[in-house]
Amino acid sequence: MNVYDSDRMADVLTPLGYVATAVPDDADMVILNTCHIREKAAEKLFSELGRLRNIKERRLEDGIATVIAVAGCVAQAEGAEIIKRAPYVDIVLGPQTYHRLPEMVARASRAAAGQQETKGILDIEFPDEPKFDHLPEVTAKGFSAFLSVQEGCDKFCTFCVVPYTRGAEFSRPFDDVINEARTVAAGGVREITLLGQNVNAYHGETIKGKSGSEAGLGELIRQLAEIEGISRLRYTTSHPIDMADDLIAAHGNVATLMPFLHLPIQSGSDRILSRMNRHHRIDDYRRVVDKLLAVRPDMKLSSDFIVGFPGESDEDFEATMNLAREFQFVQAYSFKYSPRPGTPGAVMQDQIPEALQSERLAALQEILEQNQINFNQQCVDSVVPVLFDRQGRKDGQLVGRTPYMQPVHVQAPQEMFGQIAEVKLTSAHANSLGGELILAAHQSSPMSEIEKVSA
Ligand code: 5AD
Ligand code: SF4
């Protein structure tokens, strides 16, 4: 989501004459787009700001001004505290107000020139009007694009800061999503990943502005699948209780919907899931997986785990280990519980000591990593469609993704960049695969034929 937001901030600033640079010393403006989900996000922010302060001062000696902005969920959570602790910060803005950046930049410039009293602009409102209605049209970058369809969350898991920083659940209307997808498809994008903190809770208006005309993610996916040029659809991140039958059905009958789903489980213990306020039990999760496999037998899952949530006993943790063995996720993200200020989990009794959290995390990760390696190894010798979307490090090499998001390194001609081609997988590593292009059968066919086969 932050990658998408950062791109949109760049889009907003383009008409003002800004272009992106990778070098902070060259930048007239630096925006730190922050995440507050885990760890000591605020501390990381202030240490980064310290480095930027030096750059700002150095540039000022040469008579050049630098605007420093802090965006994202740490900005939302810390607000005015940031300007208080780091008065050289010019702008603090939340994730729902970045469409107003041009106005903020203008005010910051006036303040820097001494034409305005107040320094340090703060805009962390949750405006009534969604930002999406005020953003310029997207521009396609690359072959795989994120498309934000839903934001915020009303679930209030007791460990999670998202409902406080991103705000209430909101779905973009169908037309807006379809139009954005058409724009990026026309610009060459082949794969779209629909984004939302709770993406499968999506319930957009099918007629913009007409309340009651709502439909869910399954229907949205069916409509997106009709757009020419889009060969792959994905969505992330989902909540198990929002896996509606209609969405599950889409996995069975939308060919471009990839057979891979990120479905966080968090814990293998019903007792802990209840303390986490997850609204589902392990059996509910199991039922969803069974339904998905019934319509799409080649479906694979990835997941998120939190270890050391307050009150997690040895028995609870053992249940998580067993669950990891049972479901054999082909990929997983696992974290030590990190108390987030303002969330119910942070004030629960029985916080787990860090050393025990680390021990549990290492044990769980051993199983999760082994599952991933096993899957990668099982894939060797199979032929899969790969979307080449990156240049490889070696000469003549391209890197692409399988339907299961595994990166594959392949010797391939440059014309294949941005194309989907059949690849025979030849080697497996922990985090990637090696493969060879299958050209023989299609050698005389035009590229579109290869695409047809793979799509
Ligand atoms: N501590 C540790 N992990 C967390 N996550 C969210 N909040 C916390 C927290 N306070 C993890 C969850 C979620 C993923 C995005 O981050 O597993 O699914
Ligand atoms: Fe956070 Fe996801 Fe729970 Fe919402 S459903 S509170 S975003 S973990």
CSV table of C-alpha atoms and ligand atoms in Angstrom, one decimal:
chain,number,residue,atom,x,y,z
A,1,MET,CA,0.0,0.0,0.0
A,2,ASN,CA,2.8,2.4,0.8
A,3,VAL,CA,4.4,1.7,-2.6
A,4,TYR,CA,1.1,2.6,-4.3
A,5,ASP,CA,0.7,5.7,-2.1
A,6,SER,CA,4.3,6.9,-2.8
A,7,ASP,CA,3.7,6.6,-6.5
A,8,ARG,CA,0.5,8.6,-6.2
A,9,MET,CA,2.3,11.3,-4.2
A,10,ALA,CA,4.8,11.5,-7.1
A,11,ASP,CA,1.9,11.8,-9.5
A,12,VAL,CA,0.4,14.7,-7.4
A,13,LEU,CA,3.8,16.5,-7.4
A,14,THR,CA,4.6,16.0,-11.1
A,15,PRO,CA,2.5,19.0,-12.3
A,16,LEU,CA,4.5,21.2,-9.9
A,17,GLY,CA,7.6,20.3,-11.8
A,18,TYR,CA,9.0,17.7,-9.4
A,19,VAL,CA,10.7,14.6,-10.7
A,20,ALA,CA,11.9,11.6,-8.7
A,21,THR,CA,15.5,11.2,-7.6
A,22,ALA,CA,17.2,8.4,-5.8
A,23,VAL,CA,19.7,10.8,-4.2
A,24,PRO,CA,18.5,12.8,-1.2
A,25,ASP,CA,21.3,15.3,-1.7
A,26,ASP,CA,19.7,16.3,-5.0
A,27,ALA,CA,16.2,16.5,-3.7
A,28,ASP,CA,14.4,19.8,-3.2
A,29,MET,CA,11.9,17.8,-1.3
A,30,VAL,CA,12.1,14.6,0.6
A,31,ILE,CA,9.0,12.7,1.7
A,32,LEU,CA,9.4,9.8,4.2
A,33,ASN,CA,6.4,7.6,3.7
A,34,THR,CA,6.2,5.6,6.9
A,35,CYS,CA,4.7,2.4,8.2
A,36,HIS,CA,3.5,1.9,11.8
A,37,ILE,CA,2.5,-1.7,11.7
A,38,ARG,CA,5.4,-3.2,13.8
A,39,GLU,CA,8.6,-2.4,15.6
A,40,LYS,CA,9.8,0.9,16.8
A,41,ALA,CA,8.6,2.9,13.8
A,42,ALA,CA,8.8,6.3,15.5
A,43,GLU,CA,12.5,5.7,16.5
A,44,LYS,CA,13.4,4.6,13.0
A,45,LEU,CA,11.7,7.8,11.7
A,46,PHE,CA,13.6,10.1,14.0
A,47,SER,CA,17.0,8.6,13.2
A,48,GLU,CA,16.2,8.9,9.5
A,49,LEU,CA,15.1,12.5,10.0
A,50,GLY,CA,18.4,13.3,11.8
A,51,ARG,CA,20.3,12.3,8.6
A,52,LEU,CA,18.0,14.4,6.5
A,53,ARG,CA,18.5,17.4,8.8
A,54,ASN,CA,22.2,17.3,8.0
A,55,ILE,CA,21.5,17.2,4.3
A,56,LYS,CA,19.0,20.1,4.7
A,57,GLU,CA,21.6,22.2,6.5
A,58,ARG,CA,24.4,21.4,4.0
A,59,ARG,CA,22.2,22.4,1.1
A,60,LEU,CA,21.1,25.6,2.9
A,61,GLU,CA,24.8,26.6,3.2
A,62,ASP,CA,24.7,26.6,-0.6
A,63,GLY,CA,21.5,28.7,-0.5
A,64,ILE,CA,19.2,25.8,-1.6
A,65,ALA,CA,16.1,25.0,0.4
A,66,THR,CA,14.9,21.5,1.1
A,67,VAL,CA,11.3,20.6,2.1
A,68,ILE,CA,11.1,17.7,4.4
A,69,ALA,CA,7.8,15.9,4.7
A,70,VAL,CA,6.7,12.9,6.8
A,71,ALA,CA,3.8,10.9,5.4
A,72,GLY,CA,2.0,7.7,6.2
A,73,CYS,CA,0.9,6.0,9.3
A,74,VAL,CA,3.6,7.1,11.7
A,75,ALA,CA,2.7,10.7,10.7
A,76,GLN,CA,-0.9,9.9,11.4
A,77,ALA,CA,-0.1,8.4,14.8
A,78,GLU,CA,2.5,10.9,16.0
A,79,GLY,CA,1.1,14.0,14.4
A,80,ALA,CA,2.3,17.3,16.0
A,81,GLU,CA,4.9,15.4,18.1
A,82,ILE,CA,7.0,15.0,15.0
A,83,ILE,CA,7.2,18.8,14.4
A,84,LYS,CA,7.9,19.3,18.1
A,85,ARG,CA,10.8,16.9,18.2
A,86,ALA,CA,12.1,17.7,14.8
A,87,PRO,CA,11.2,21.4,14.1
A,88,TYR,CA,13.1,21.2,10.7
A,89,VAL,CA,10.3,19.0,9.4
A,90,ASP,CA,8.1,21.2,7.1
A,91,ILE,CA,5.1,19.0,6.5
A,92,VAL,CA,3.4,16.1,8.4
A,93,LEU,CA,0.6,14.5,6.4
A,94,GLY,CA,-1.5,11.3,7.0
A,95,PRO,CA,-2.3,8.6,4.5
A,96,GLN,CA,-5.7,10.2,3.7
A,97,THR,CA,-4.6,13.7,2.8
A,98,TYR,CA,-1.8,13.4,0.3
A,99,HIS,CA,-3.9,14.7,-2.5
A,100,ARG,CA,-3.5,18.1,-0.8
A,101,LEU,CA,0.3,18.0,-1.1
A,102,PRO,CA,0.5,20.8,-3.7
A,103,GLU,CA,-1.3,23.2,-1.3
A,104,MET,CA,1.0,22.1,1.6
A,105,VAL,CA,4.1,22.5,-0.5
A,106,ALA,CA,3.0,26.1,-1.4
A,107,ARG,CA,2.4,26.9,2.3
A,108,ALA,CA,5.7,25.4,3.3
A,109,SER,CA,7.5,27.5,0.6
A,110,ARG,CA,5.8,30.6,1.9
A,111,ALA,CA,6.8,29.7,5.4
A,112,ALA,CA,10.4,29.1,4.4
A,113,ALA,CA,10.5,32.5,2.7
A,114,GLY,CA,9.3,34.1,5.9
A,115,GLN,CA,6.0,35.2,4.4
A,116,GLN,CA,4.0,33.1,6.8
A,117,GLU,CA,4.1,32.9,10.6
A,118,THR,CA,3.6,29.3,11.2
A,119,LYS,CA,6.2,26.7,10.4
A,120,GLY,CA,5.5,23.0,10.3
A,121,ILE,CA,2.3,22.2,8.4
A,122,LEU,CA,0.2,19.4,9.9
A,123,ASP,CA,-2.6,17.7,7.9
A,124,ILE,CA,-3.7,14.4,9.4
A,125,GLU,CA,-7.4,14.7,9.0
A,126,PHE,CA,-9.7,12.0,7.8
A,127,PRO,CA,-11.5,14.1,5.1
A,128,ASP,CA,-15.2,13.3,4.3
A,129,GLU,CA,-14.3,13.3,0.6
A,130,PRO,CA,-12.0,10.4,-0.3
A,131,LYS,CA,-8.6,11.4,-1.6
A,132,PHE,CA,-9.1,9.2,-4.7
A,133,ASP,CA,-11.6,11.8,-6.2
A,134,HIS,CA,-8.9,14.4,-6.1
A,135,LEU,CA,-5.9,12.6,-7.4
A,136,PRO,CA,-4.7,12.9,-11.0
A,137,GLU,CA,-5.0,10.0,-13.4
A,138,VAL,CA,-2.5,7.3,-12.7
A,139,THR,CA,0.4,6.6,-15.1
A,140,ALA,CA,1.4,3.1,-15.9
A,141,LYS,CA,4.9,2.2,-14.7
A,142,GLY,CA,6.2,-1.2,-15.6
A,143,PHE,CA,4.2,-4.4,-16.3
A,144,SER,CA,2.8,-5.2,-12.9
A,145,ALA,CA,0.8,-2.5,-11.1
A,146,PHE,CA,-0.8,-2.1,-7.7
A,147,LEU,CA,-4.3,-0.7,-7.7
A,148,SER,CA,-5.8,0.4,-4.4
A,149,VAL,CA,-9.5,-0.5,-4.2
A,150,GLN,CA,-10.1,-0.5,-0.5
A,151,GLU,CA,-8.6,1.2,2.6
A,152,GLY,CA,-8.9,1.2,6.3
A,153,CYS,CA,-10.4,-1.5,8.5
A,154,ASP,CA,-13.3,-1.9,10.9
A,155,LYS,CA,-12.1,-5.3,12.4
A,156,PHE,CA,-10.0,-4.0,15.3
A,157,CYS,CA,-7.8,-7.0,15.8
A,158,THR,CA,-6.3,-6.2,19.2
A,159,PHE,CA,-2.7,-6.2,18.0
A,160,CYS,CA,-3.3,-3.9,15.0
A,161,VAL,CA,-2.9,-0.2,14.5
A,162,VAL,CA,-4.5,0.0,11.1
A,163,PRO,CA,-8.0,0.9,12.1
A,164,TYR,CA,-6.6,3.9,14.0
A,165,THR,CA,-4.1,5.1,11.4
A,166,ARG,CA,-5.8,4.3,8.1
A,167,GLY,CA,-9.3,5.0,9.5
A,168,ALA,CA,-12.7,3.4,8.8
A,169,GLU,CA,-13.2,0.8,6.0
A,170,PHE,CA,-13.8,2.5,2.6
A,171,SER,CA,-14.3,0.9,-0.8
A,172,ARG,CA,-13.7,2.8,-4.1
A,173,PRO,CA,-16.6,2.7,-6.6
A,174,PHE,CA,-16.5,0.1,-9.4
A,175,ASP,CA,-16.2,2.7,-12.2
A,176,ASP,CA,-13.2,4.4,-10.6
A,177,VAL,CA,-11.4,1.0,-10.2
A,178,ILE,CA,-12.2,-0.1,-13.7
A,179,ASN,CA,-11.1,3.2,-15.3
A,180,GLU,CA,-7.8,3.1,-13.4
A,181,ALA,CA,-7.3,-0.5,-14.5
A,182,ARG,CA,-8.1,0.4,-18.1
A,183,THR,CA,-5.6,3.3,-18.0
A,184,VAL,CA,-2.7,1.2,-16.7
A,185,ALA,CA,-3.6,-1.7,-19.1
A,186,ALA,CA,-3.4,0.8,-22.0
A,187,GLY,CA,0.0,1.8,-20.7
A,188,GLY,CA,1.3,-1.7,-20.9
A,189,VAL,CA,0.5,-3.2,-17.5
A,190,ARG,CA,-0.1,-7.0,-17.7
A,191,GLU,CA,-0.7,-7.8,-14.1
A,192,ILE,CA,-2.8,-5.9,-11.5
A,193,THR,CA,-2.7,-6.5,-7.8
A,194,LEU,CA,-5.8,-5.1,-6.1
A,195,LEU,CA,-4.8,-3.6,-2.7
A,196,GLY,CA,-6.6,-3.0,0.5
A,197,GLN,CA,-5.8,-3.5,4.2
A,198,ASN,CA,-8.9,-5.7,4.2
A,199,VAL,CA,-9.3,-6.1,0.4
A,200,ASN,CA,-11.9,-8.8,0.4
A,201,ALA,CA,-14.2,-6.7,2.5
A,202,TYR,CA,-14.5,-4.6,-0.7
A,203,HIS,CA,-18.0,-3.5,-1.3
A,204,GLY,CA,-17.9,-0.7,-4.0
A,205,GLU,CA,-20.8,1.1,-5.5
A,206,THR,CA,-21.5,-0.3,-8.9
A,207,ILE,CA,-23.1,3.0,-9.8
A,208,LYS,CA,-21.0,5.8,-8.5
A,209,GLY,CA,-22.8,8.0,-5.9
A,210,LYS,CA,-25.8,5.6,-5.7
A,211,SER,CA,-25.8,4.1,-2.3
A,212,GLY,CA,-27.2,0.6,-2.1
A,213,SER,CA,-25.8,-0.3,-5.6
A,214,GLU,CA,-22.9,-2.3,-4.1
A,215,ALA,CA,-21.1,-5.4,-5.1
A,216,GLY,CA,-18.1,-7.3,-3.8
A,217,LEU,CA,-14.6,-8.3,-4.8
A,218,GLY,CA,-15.7,-11.4,-6.8
A,219,GLU,CA,-17.9,-9.3,-9.1
A,220,LEU,CA,-15.1,-6.6,-9.4
A,221,ILE,CA,-12.6,-9.3,-10.4
A,222,ARG,CA,-15.0,-10.7,-13.0
A,223,GLN,CA,-15.3,-7.2,-14.6
A,224,LEU,CA,-11.6,-6.5,-14.4
A,225,ALA,CA,-10.9,-9.8,-16.2
A,226,GLU,CA,-12.7,-8.4,-19.3
A,227,ILE,CA,-10.2,-5.7,-19.7
A,228,GLU,CA,-7.9,-6.3,-22.7
A,229,GLY,CA,-4.3,-6.7,-21.9
A,230,ILE,CA,-4.7,-7.8,-18.3
A,231,SER,CA,-3.4,-11.3,-18.1
A,232,ARG,CA,-3.1,-11.6,-14.3
A,233,LEU,CA,-5.1,-10.5,-11.4
A,234,ARG,CA,-4.3,-10.8,-7.7
A,235,TYR,CA,-5.5,-9.2,-4.5
A,236,THR,CA,-4.1,-8.6,-1.1
A,237,THR,CA,-4.5,-8.7,1.9
A,238,SER,CA,-7.6,-10.7,2.8
A,239,HIS,CA,-9.3,-11.6,6.1
A,240,PRO,CA,-10.6,-15.2,6.4
A,241,ILE,CA,-14.1,-14.2,7.4
A,242,ASP,CA,-14.5,-12.1,4.3
A,243,MET,CA,-13.9,-15.0,1.8
A,244,ALA,CA,-17.4,-14.8,0.4
A,245,ASP,CA,-18.6,-17.7,-1.7
A,246,ASP,CA,-18.8,-15.4,-4.7
A,247,LEU,CA,-15.2,-14.5,-4.4
A,248,ILE,CA,-14.2,-18.2,-3.9
A,249,ALA,CA,-16.3,-19.0,-7.1
A,250,ALA,CA,-14.2,-16.4,-9.0
A,251,HIS,CA,-11.1,-18.5,-8.2
A,252,GLY,CA,-12.8,-21.3,-10.1
A,253,ASN,CA,-14.0,-19.5,-13.1
A,254,VAL,CA,-11.8,-16.4,-13.8
A,255,ALA,CA,-8.8,-17.8,-15.6
A,256,THR,CA,-6.7,-14.7,-15.1
A,257,LEU,CA,-7.1,-14.7,-11.3
A,258,MET,CA,-3.9,-16.3,-10.1
A,259,PRO,CA,-4.1,-19.5,-8.0
A,260,PHE,CA,-2.3,-17.9,-5.1
A,261,LEU,CA,-3.8,-16.2,-2.1
A,262,HIS,CA,-2.3,-14.4,0.9
A,263,LEU,CA,-4.6,-15.2,3.7
A,264,PRO,CA,-3.2,-14.3,7.2
A,265,ILE,CA,-4.0,-16.8,10.0
A,266,GLN,CA,-1.8,-15.1,12.8
A,267,SER,CA,-2.1,-18.1,15.2
A,268,GLY,CA,-2.9,-21.7,15.4
A,269,SER,CA,-4.7,-21.5,18.7
A,270,ASP,CA,-8.4,-20.6,18.9
A,271,ARG,CA,-7.8,-19.2,22.4
A,272,ILE,CA,-5.2,-16.7,21.0
A,273,LEU,CA,-7.3,-15.9,17.9
A,274,SER,CA,-10.1,-15.0,20.3
A,275,ARG,CA,-7.8,-12.7,22.4
A,276,MET,CA,-6.7,-11.2,19.1
A,277,ASN,CA,-10.3,-10.5,18.2
A,278,ARG,CA,-9.9,-12.2,14.9
A,279,HIS,CA,-13.6,-13.2,14.6
A,280,HIS,CA,-12.6,-16.7,13.2
A,281,ARG,CA,-11.5,-20.0,14.5
A,282,ILE,CA,-9.0,-22.5,12.9
A,283,ASP,CA,-11.9,-24.5,11.6
A,284,ASP,CA,-13.4,-21.5,9.8
A,285,TYR,CA,-10.0,-21.0,8.1
A,286,ARG,CA,-9.8,-24.7,7.2
A,287,ARG,CA,-13.3,-24.6,5.6
A,288,VAL,CA,-12.2,-21.6,3.5
A,289,VAL,CA,-9.1,-23.4,2.3
A,290,ASP,CA,-11.2,-26.5,1.5
A,291,LYS,CA,-13.6,-24.5,-0.6
A,292,LEU,CA,-10.8,-22.8,-2.5
A,293,LEU,CA,-9.2,-26.1,-3.3
A,294,ALA,CA,-12.5,-27.6,-4.4
A,295,VAL,CA,-12.8,-24.9,-7.2
A,296,ARG,CA,-9.1,-24.5,-7.9
A,297,PRO,CA,-7.1,-27.6,-6.9
A,298,ASP,CA,-3.8,-26.0,-7.8
A,299,MET,CA,-4.4,-23.1,-5.3
A,300,LYS,CA,-1.6,-22.3,-2.9
A,301,LEU,CA,-1.6,-20.1,0.1
A,302,SER,CA,0.7,-17.8,1.9
A,303,SER,CA,0.1,-16.4,5.4
A,304,ASP,CA,1.1,-14.1,8.3
A,305,PHE,CA,1.9,-15.3,11.8
A,306,ILE,CA,2.4,-13.4,15.0
A,307,VAL,CA,4.2,-15.2,17.8
A,308,GLY,CA,4.4,-14.2,21.4
A,309,PHE,CA,1.0,-12.5,21.6
A,310,PRO,CA,0.2,-11.7,25.2
A,311,GLY,CA,-0.9,-14.8,27.1
A,312,GLU,CA,0.5,-17.2,24.4
A,313,SER,CA,1.3,-20.4,26.3
A,314,ASP,CA,3.6,-23.2,25.2
A,315,GLU,CA,0.5,-25.2,24.2
A,316,ASP,CA,-0.9,-22.3,22.1
A,317,PHE,CA,2.5,-22.0,20.4
A,318,GLU,CA,2.6,-25.7,19.7
A,319,ALA,CA,-0.8,-25.4,18.0
A,320,THR,CA,0.7,-22.7,15.7
A,321,MET,CA,3.6,-25.0,14.9
A,322,ASN,CA,1.1,-27.8,14.1
A,323,LEU,CA,-0.9,-25.5,11.9
A,324,ALA,CA,2.2,-24.5,10.0
A,325,ARG,CA,2.9,-28.2,9.4
A,326,GLU,CA,-0.7,-28.9,8.4
A,327,PHE,CA,-1.3,-26.1,5.9
A,328,GLN,CA,2.2,-26.1,4.3
A,329,PHE,CA,2.0,-22.5,3.2
A,330,VAL,CA,4.2,-21.9,0.2
A,331,GLN,CA,5.3,-18.6,1.6
A,332,ALA,CA,4.8,-16.9,5.0
A,333,TYR,CA,5.6,-13.8,6.9
A,334,SER,CA,6.1,-14.2,10.7
A,335,PHE,CA,6.7,-11.6,13.3
A,336,LYS,CA,7.2,-11.2,17.0
A,337,TYR,CA,4.3,-9.5,18.6
A,338,SER,CA,5.1,-5.8,18.8
A,339,PRO,CA,2.9,-3.7,21.2
A,340,ARG,CA,1.4,-0.8,19.3
A,341,PRO,CA,0.5,2.2,21.5
A,342,GLY,CA,-3.2,2.7,21.7
A,343,THR,CA,-4.2,-0.9,20.8
A,344,PRO,CA,-5.9,-3.2,23.4
A,345,GLY,CA,-3.0,-5.8,23.0
A,346,ALA,CA,-0.5,-3.3,24.3
A,347,VAL,CA,-2.2,-3.1,27.7
A,348,MET,CA,-3.0,-6.8,28.1
A,349,GLN,CA,-1.6,-8.8,31.0
A,350,ASP,CA,0.9,-11.6,30.4
A,351,GLN,CA,3.2,-9.9,27.8
A,352,ILE,CA,5.7,-12.5,26.6
A,353,PRO,CA,9.4,-11.8,27.2
A,354,GLU,CA,11.4,-10.9,24.1
A,355,ALA,CA,13.8,-13.8,24.6
A,356,LEU,CA,10.9,-16.3,24.5
A,357,GLN,CA,9.3,-14.5,21.5
A,358,SER,CA,12.6,-14.8,19.6
A,359,GLU,CA,13.0,-18.5,20.5
A,360,ARG,CA,9.4,-19.2,19.2
A,361,LEU,CA,9.9,-17.2,16.1
A,362,ALA,CA,13.1,-19.1,15.2
A,363,ALA,CA,11.3,-22.5,15.7
A,364,LEU,CA,8.3,-21.4,13.6
A,365,GLN,CA,10.4,-19.9,10.8
A,366,GLU,CA,12.3,-23.2,10.5
A,367,ILE,CA,9.0,-25.0,9.5
A,368,LEU,CA,7.8,-22.1,7.4
A,369,GLU,CA,11.1,-21.9,5.4
A,370,GLN,CA,11.2,-25.7,5.0
A,371,ASN,CA,7.6,-25.6,3.5
A,372,GLN,CA,8.7,-22.9,1.1
A,373,ILE,CA,11.8,-24.8,0.0
A,374,ASN,CA,9.8,-28.0,-0.4
A,375,PHE,CA,7.3,-26.3,-2.7
A,376,ASN,CA,10.1,-24.7,-4.8
A,377,GLN,CA,11.7,-28.1,-5.2
A,378,GLN,CA,8.4,-29.7,-6.2
A,379,CYS,CA,8.1,-27.1,-8.9
A,380,VAL,CA,11.3,-28.2,-10.6
A,381,ASP,CA,10.7,-29.9,-14.0
A,382,SER,CA,7.3,-28.3,-14.4
A,383,VAL,CA,6.5,-25.8,-17.1
A,384,VAL,CA,4.9,-22.5,-15.9
A,385,PRO,CA,3.9,-19.2,-17.4
A,386,VAL,CA,6.3,-16.4,-16.2
A,387,LEU,CA,5.8,-12.7,-16.5
A,388,PHE,CA,9.2,-11.1,-17.1
A,389,ASP,CA,9.1,-7.8,-15.2
A,390,ARG,CA,12.7,-7.2,-14.1
A,391,GLN,CA,16.2,-7.2,-15.6
A,392,GLY,CA,18.4,-9.9,-14.2
A,393,ARG,CA,21.9,-9.2,-12.7
A,394,LYS,CA,23.6,-11.4,-15.3
A,395,ASP,CA,24.0,-10.5,-18.9
A,396,GLY,CA,21.0,-11.6,-21.0
A,397,GLN,CA,19.0,-12.6,-18.0
A,398,LEU,CA,15.5,-11.6,-17.2
A,399,VAL,CA,13.6,-12.2,-13.9
A,400,GLY,CA,9.9,-12.9,-13.8
A,401,ARG,CA,7.2,-14.3,-11.6
A,402,THR,CA,5.4,-17.6,-11.7
A,403,PRO,CA,1.6,-17.6,-10.8
A,404,TYR,CA,2.8,-18.3,-7.2
A,405,MET,CA,4.9,-15.2,-7.1
A,406,GLN,CA,8.2,-17.1,-7.1
A,407,PRO,CA,10.9,-15.1,-8.8
A,408,VAL,CA,12.5,-17.0,-11.7
A,409,HIS,CA,15.8,-16.2,-13.3
A,410,VAL,CA,16.0,-17.1,-17.0
A,411,GLN,CA,18.3,-16.4,-19.9
A,412,ALA,CA,15.9,-14.7,-22.3
A,413,PRO,CA,16.0,-12.2,-25.2
A,414,GLN,CA,15.2,-8.6,-24.3
A,415,GLU,CA,12.0,-8.7,-26.4
A,416,MET,CA,10.6,-11.0,-23.8
A,417,PHE,CA,10.7,-8.2,-21.2
A,418,GLY,CA,7.1,-7.5,-20.2
A,419,GLN,CA,5.8,-10.7,-21.8
A,420,ILE,CA,4.5,-13.9,-20.4
A,421,ALA,CA,6.2,-17.0,-21.6
A,422,GLU,CA,6.4,-20.7,-20.8
A,423,VAL,CA,9.4,-21.5,-18.7
A,424,LYS,CA,10.7,-24.9,-17.7
A,425,LEU,CA,11.8,-24.7,-14.1
A,426,THR,CA,15.2,-26.3,-13.7
A,427,SER,CA,16.5,-25.4,-10.2
A,428,ALA,CA,15.2,-24.4,-6.8
A,429,HIS,CA,16.6,-22.1,-4.1
A,430,ALA,CA,15.1,-20.9,-0.9
A,431,ASN,CA,13.7,-17.7,-2.4
A,432,SER,CA,13.8,-18.2,-6.1
A,433,LEU,CA,14.0,-20.6,-9.0
A,434,GLY,CA,16.0,-21.0,-12.2
A,435,GLY,CA,14.4,-21.9,-15.5
A,436,GLU,CA,14.8,-22.1,-19.3
A,437,LEU,CA,12.6,-20.6,-21.9
A,438,ILE,CA,10.5,-23.1,-23.8
A,439,LEU,CA,10.9,-21.9,-27.3
A,440,ALA,CA,11.0,-25.1,-29.5
A,441,ALA,CA,7.3,-25.6,-29.8
A,442,HIS,CA,6.6,-22.0,-30.6
A,443,GLN,CA,9.8,-21.0,-32.4
A,444,SER,CA,7.9,-20.1,-35.6
A,445,SER,CA,4.9,-18.6,-33.8
A,446,PRO,CA,4.6,-14.9,-33.2
A,447,MET,CA,4.9,-13.8,-29.6
A,448,SER,CA,1.1,-13.4,-29.2
A,449,GLU,CA,0.8,-17.2,-29.7
A,450,ILE,CA,3.2,-17.9,-26.9
A,451,GLU,CA,1.1,-15.5,-24.8
A,452,LYS,CA,-2.1,-17.3,-25.7
A,453,VAL,CA,-0.6,-20.6,-24.6
A,454,SER,CA,0.5,-19.2,-21.3
A,455,ALA,CA,-2.6,-17.2,-20.5
B,1,5AD,N1,2.9,-7.0,16.0
B,1,5AD,C1,3.4,-8.0,15.2
B,1,5AD,N2,2.9,-8.2,14.0
B,1,5AD,C2,1.9,-7.4,13.6
B,1,5AD,N3,1.2,-7.4,12.4
B,1,5AD,C3,0.3,-6.5,12.5
B,1,5AD,N4,0.3,-5.8,13.7
B,1,5AD,C4,1.3,-6.4,14.4
B,1,5AD,C5,1.9,-6.3,15.7
B,1,5AD,N5,1.4,-5.4,16.5
B,1,5AD,C6,1.4,-8.4,11.3
B,1,5AD,C7,0.2,-9.3,11.1
B,1,5AD,C8,-0.4,-8.7,9.9
B,1,5AD,C9,0.9,-8.2,9.1
B,1,5AD,C10,0.6,-7.2,8.1
B,1,5AD,O1,1.6,-7.6,10.2
B,1,5AD,O2,0.6,-10.6,10.9
B,1,5AD,O3,-1.1,-9.7,9.1
B,2,SF4,FE1,-5.4,-5.0,11.2
B,2,SF4,FE2,-6.0,-6.8,9.2
B,2,SF4,FE3,-7.1,-7.0,11.7
B,2,SF4,FE4,-7.8,-5.0,10.1
B,2,SF4,S1,-8.2,-7.2,9.8
B,2,SF4,S2,-7.3,-4.8,12.3
B,2,SF4,S3,-5.9,-4.5,9.1
B,2,SF4,S4,-4.9,-7.2,11.1
